[in-house]
């Protein structure tokens, strides 16, 4: 594992953006695994800036996102599809058809999950997976549980997660969807490279337990210890 200490959020974002840009430059048709949440937003801003300046292009890049809420149409302001459009996709030269998220409104979520995994496999897997981390150690929406779930799956969001994400739903945890579809641990762990960004003391504490303690499904991010190309960027 490579641990980079950034002096602040801007520095963390710039360092993360550099690694993502390097991937896109080295392999223009790469598959980027992307994440939502507030932490990666600064890195996305930096990538937008570099793309606008012509320093990189996403014209051939394929993206697969980690997760999507169930029950929200893709056009809902708080869907992760909307989040990604607003914070990245609509502001760079990526082709919309190359951007993939699970369909949270699918009538048959099980079939949707299987199809999402099949799509990732057809792309040949993920070259670089960007991750944030939840306060409870979740990655994507792989919540603490008695076991790790390998395939993409529908998950009941924990009370902690709904509370943490209430800020996007007028502060009301009951407004946060109860279920989501998340990429499972398999495709996350099979990504050729993983880049995890964490900002702030609370995140550092959970990361410390995840990367320094036992590997346990009670702290899903702990499974990342097994990955052999993991870069973690934290703010001091
Ligand atoms: C959500 C996302 C995760 C993300 C987490 C942390 O739950 N599903 O992928 O890592 O939020 O978000 P934030 O970066 O806003 O703390």
Short mmCIF file of C-alpha atoms in Angstrom, two decimals, residues 48-201:
data_model
loop_
_atom_site.label_atom_id
_atom_site.label_comp_id
_atom_site.label_asym_id
_atom_site.label_seq_id
_atom_site.Cartn_x
_atom_site.Cartn_y
_atom_site.Cartn_z
CA UNK A 48 -12.51 19.12 -15.64
CA UNK A 49 -10.01 21.98 -15.56
CA UNK A 50 -7.26 19.92 -17.20
CA UNK A 51 -9.64 18.58 -19.83
CA UNK A 52 -10.86 22.09 -20.66
CA UNK A 53 -7.26 23.20 -21.08
CA UNK A 54 -6.77 20.34 -23.53
CA UNK A 55 -4.28 18.53 -21.33
CA UNK A 56 -6.26 15.32 -21.38
CA UNK A 57 -9.23 13.79 -23.11
CA UNK A 58 -11.85 11.34 -21.98
CA UNK A 59 -13.07 10.74 -25.53
CA UNK A 60 -12.29 7.03 -25.33
CA UNK A 61 -12.64 6.52 -21.57
CA UNK A 62 -15.26 4.18 -20.15
CA UNK A 63 -16.55 4.72 -16.62
CA UNK A 64 -18.39 2.41 -14.26
CA UNK A 65 -19.72 3.85 -11.03
CA UNK A 66 -19.88 2.03 -7.77
CA UNK A 67 -23.49 2.44 -6.86
CA UNK A 68 -26.92 3.98 -7.26
CA UNK A 69 -29.92 4.48 -5.00
CA UNK A 70 -32.93 2.28 -5.62
CA UNK A 71 -36.25 3.87 -6.32
CA UNK A 72 -34.93 7.20 -7.61
CA UNK A 73 -35.26 7.79 -11.33
CA UNK A 74 -31.89 8.58 -12.97
CA UNK A 75 -33.11 12.15 -13.51
CA UNK A 76 -33.79 12.74 -9.77
CA UNK A 77 -31.53 15.52 -8.42
CA UNK A 78 -30.06 13.20 -5.78
CA UNK A 79 -29.54 10.17 -7.97
CA UNK A 80 -25.90 9.28 -8.39
CA UNK A 81 -26.38 9.56 -12.16
CA UNK A 82 -27.35 13.23 -11.66
CA UNK A 83 -24.45 13.70 -9.26
CA UNK A 84 -21.97 12.35 -11.80
CA UNK A 85 -23.44 14.41 -14.63
CA UNK A 86 -23.26 17.57 -12.58
CA UNK A 87 -19.81 17.00 -11.11
CA UNK A 88 -18.07 15.41 -14.08
CA UNK A 89 -19.74 13.84 -17.08
CA UNK A 90 -21.54 16.93 -18.45
CA UNK A 91 -18.40 19.01 -18.07
CA UNK A 92 -15.84 16.85 -19.88
CA UNK A 93 -15.58 15.33 -23.34
CA UNK A 94 -16.67 11.82 -22.29
CA UNK A 95 -19.29 10.11 -24.45
CA UNK A 96 -22.49 9.70 -22.39
CA UNK A 97 -22.89 6.13 -23.68
CA UNK A 98 -19.51 5.28 -22.13
CA UNK A 99 -20.66 6.22 -18.63
CA UNK A 100 -22.24 3.39 -16.65
CA UNK A 101 -24.09 3.29 -13.35
CA UNK A 102 -26.42 0.63 -12.04
CA UNK A 103 -30.04 1.42 -12.85
CA UNK A 104 -31.61 1.93 -9.44
CA UNK A 105 -35.07 2.09 -10.98
CA UNK A 106 -34.80 -1.33 -12.67
CA UNK A 107 -37.98 -3.40 -12.33
CA UNK A 108 -35.87 -6.50 -11.68
CA UNK A 109 -32.94 -5.43 -9.47
CA UNK A 110 -31.42 -8.92 -9.43
CA UNK A 111 -31.23 -9.03 -13.20
CA UNK A 112 -29.85 -5.49 -13.19
CA UNK A 113 -27.07 -6.52 -10.77
CA UNK A 114 -26.10 -9.53 -12.87
CA UNK A 115 -26.15 -7.41 -16.02
CA UNK A 116 -23.94 -4.78 -14.37
CA UNK A 117 -21.32 -7.39 -13.45
CA UNK A 118 -21.50 -8.84 -16.96
CA UNK A 119 -20.94 -5.36 -18.39
CA UNK A 120 -17.84 -4.82 -16.22
CA UNK A 121 -16.53 -8.24 -17.24
CA UNK A 122 -17.13 -7.47 -20.90
CA UNK A 123 -15.00 -4.33 -20.48
CA UNK A 124 -12.20 -6.54 -19.16
CA UNK A 125 -12.56 -5.24 -15.60
CA UNK A 126 -11.60 -1.93 -14.08
CA UNK A 127 -8.21 -0.32 -14.63
CA UNK A 128 -8.39 2.21 -11.80
CA UNK A 129 -11.05 2.24 -9.11
CA UNK A 130 -11.53 5.47 -7.17
CA UNK A 131 -13.00 5.03 -3.69
CA UNK A 132 -14.16 7.14 -0.79
CA UNK A 133 -14.97 5.55 2.53
CA UNK A 134 -18.13 5.76 4.63
CA UNK A 135 -18.00 6.58 8.34
CA UNK A 136 -18.88 2.96 9.04
CA UNK A 137 -16.14 1.64 6.75
CA UNK A 138 -18.35 1.00 3.74
CA UNK A 139 -16.98 1.24 0.21
CA UNK A 140 -19.45 1.88 -2.55
CA UNK A 141 -22.50 0.80 -0.59
CA UNK A 142 -20.95 -2.43 0.70
CA UNK A 143 -22.24 -2.07 4.23
CA UNK A 144 -20.87 -3.77 7.37
CA UNK A 145 -22.29 -7.28 7.47
CA UNK A 146 -21.54 -10.82 8.63
CA UNK A 147 -19.96 -11.67 5.29
CA UNK A 148 -18.51 -9.94 2.24
CA UNK A 149 -20.80 -9.88 -0.78
CA UNK A 150 -18.84 -10.43 -3.96
CA UNK A 151 -21.26 -9.70 -6.83
CA UNK A 152 -23.11 -6.47 -7.51
CA UNK A 153 -26.13 -6.59 -5.24
CA UNK A 154 -29.08 -4.76 -3.82
CA UNK A 155 -28.37 -3.65 -0.30
CA UNK A 156 -30.42 -2.24 2.55
CA UNK A 157 -28.65 0.93 3.64
CA UNK A 158 -27.69 1.04 7.30
CA UNK A 159 -29.12 3.65 9.66
CA UNK A 160 -25.60 5.19 9.87
CA UNK A 161 -25.37 5.58 6.13
CA UNK A 162 -28.84 7.07 5.80
CA UNK A 163 -27.97 9.50 8.58
CA UNK A 164 -24.65 10.43 6.91
CA UNK A 165 -26.35 10.98 3.55
CA UNK A 166 -29.36 12.87 4.98
CA UNK A 167 -27.53 16.12 4.19
CA UNK A 168 -28.42 15.55 0.54
CA UNK A 169 -32.10 14.94 1.39
CA UNK A 170 -32.96 18.12 3.29
CA UNK A 171 -31.34 16.72 6.41
CA UNK A 172 -33.98 14.00 6.74
CA UNK A 173 -32.61 10.43 7.00
CA UNK A 174 -36.05 9.02 6.25
CA UNK A 175 -35.88 10.79 2.90
CA UNK A 176 -32.78 8.78 1.95
CA UNK A 177 -33.73 5.71 -0.09
CA UNK A 178 -33.73 2.50 1.96
CA UNK A 179 -32.03 0.44 -0.71
CA UNK A 180 -29.25 0.83 -3.22
CA UNK A 181 -27.47 -1.24 -5.82
CA UNK A 182 -23.75 -1.46 -5.26
CA UNK A 183 -20.86 -3.03 -7.08
CA UNK A 184 -19.77 -5.91 -4.89
CA UNK A 185 -16.34 -6.57 -3.47
CA UNK A 186 -15.28 -8.72 -6.43
CA UNK A 187 -14.96 -6.04 -9.08
CA UNK A 188 -13.61 -3.54 -6.59
CA UNK A 189 -10.88 -5.96 -5.50
CA UNK A 190 -10.19 -7.07 -9.06
CA UNK A 191 -9.53 -3.51 -10.22
CA UNK A 192 -5.93 -3.32 -11.40
CA UNK A 193 -5.33 -0.23 -9.27
CA UNK A 194 -7.28 1.26 -6.40
CA UNK A 195 -7.12 4.87 -5.27
CA UNK A 196 -8.83 5.71 -2.00
CA UNK A 197 -9.30 9.29 -0.86
CA UNK A 198 -10.21 10.30 2.69
CA UNK A 199 -10.59 13.77 4.13
CA UNK A 200 -10.82 14.69 7.80
CA UNK A 201 -10.13 13.20 11.21
#
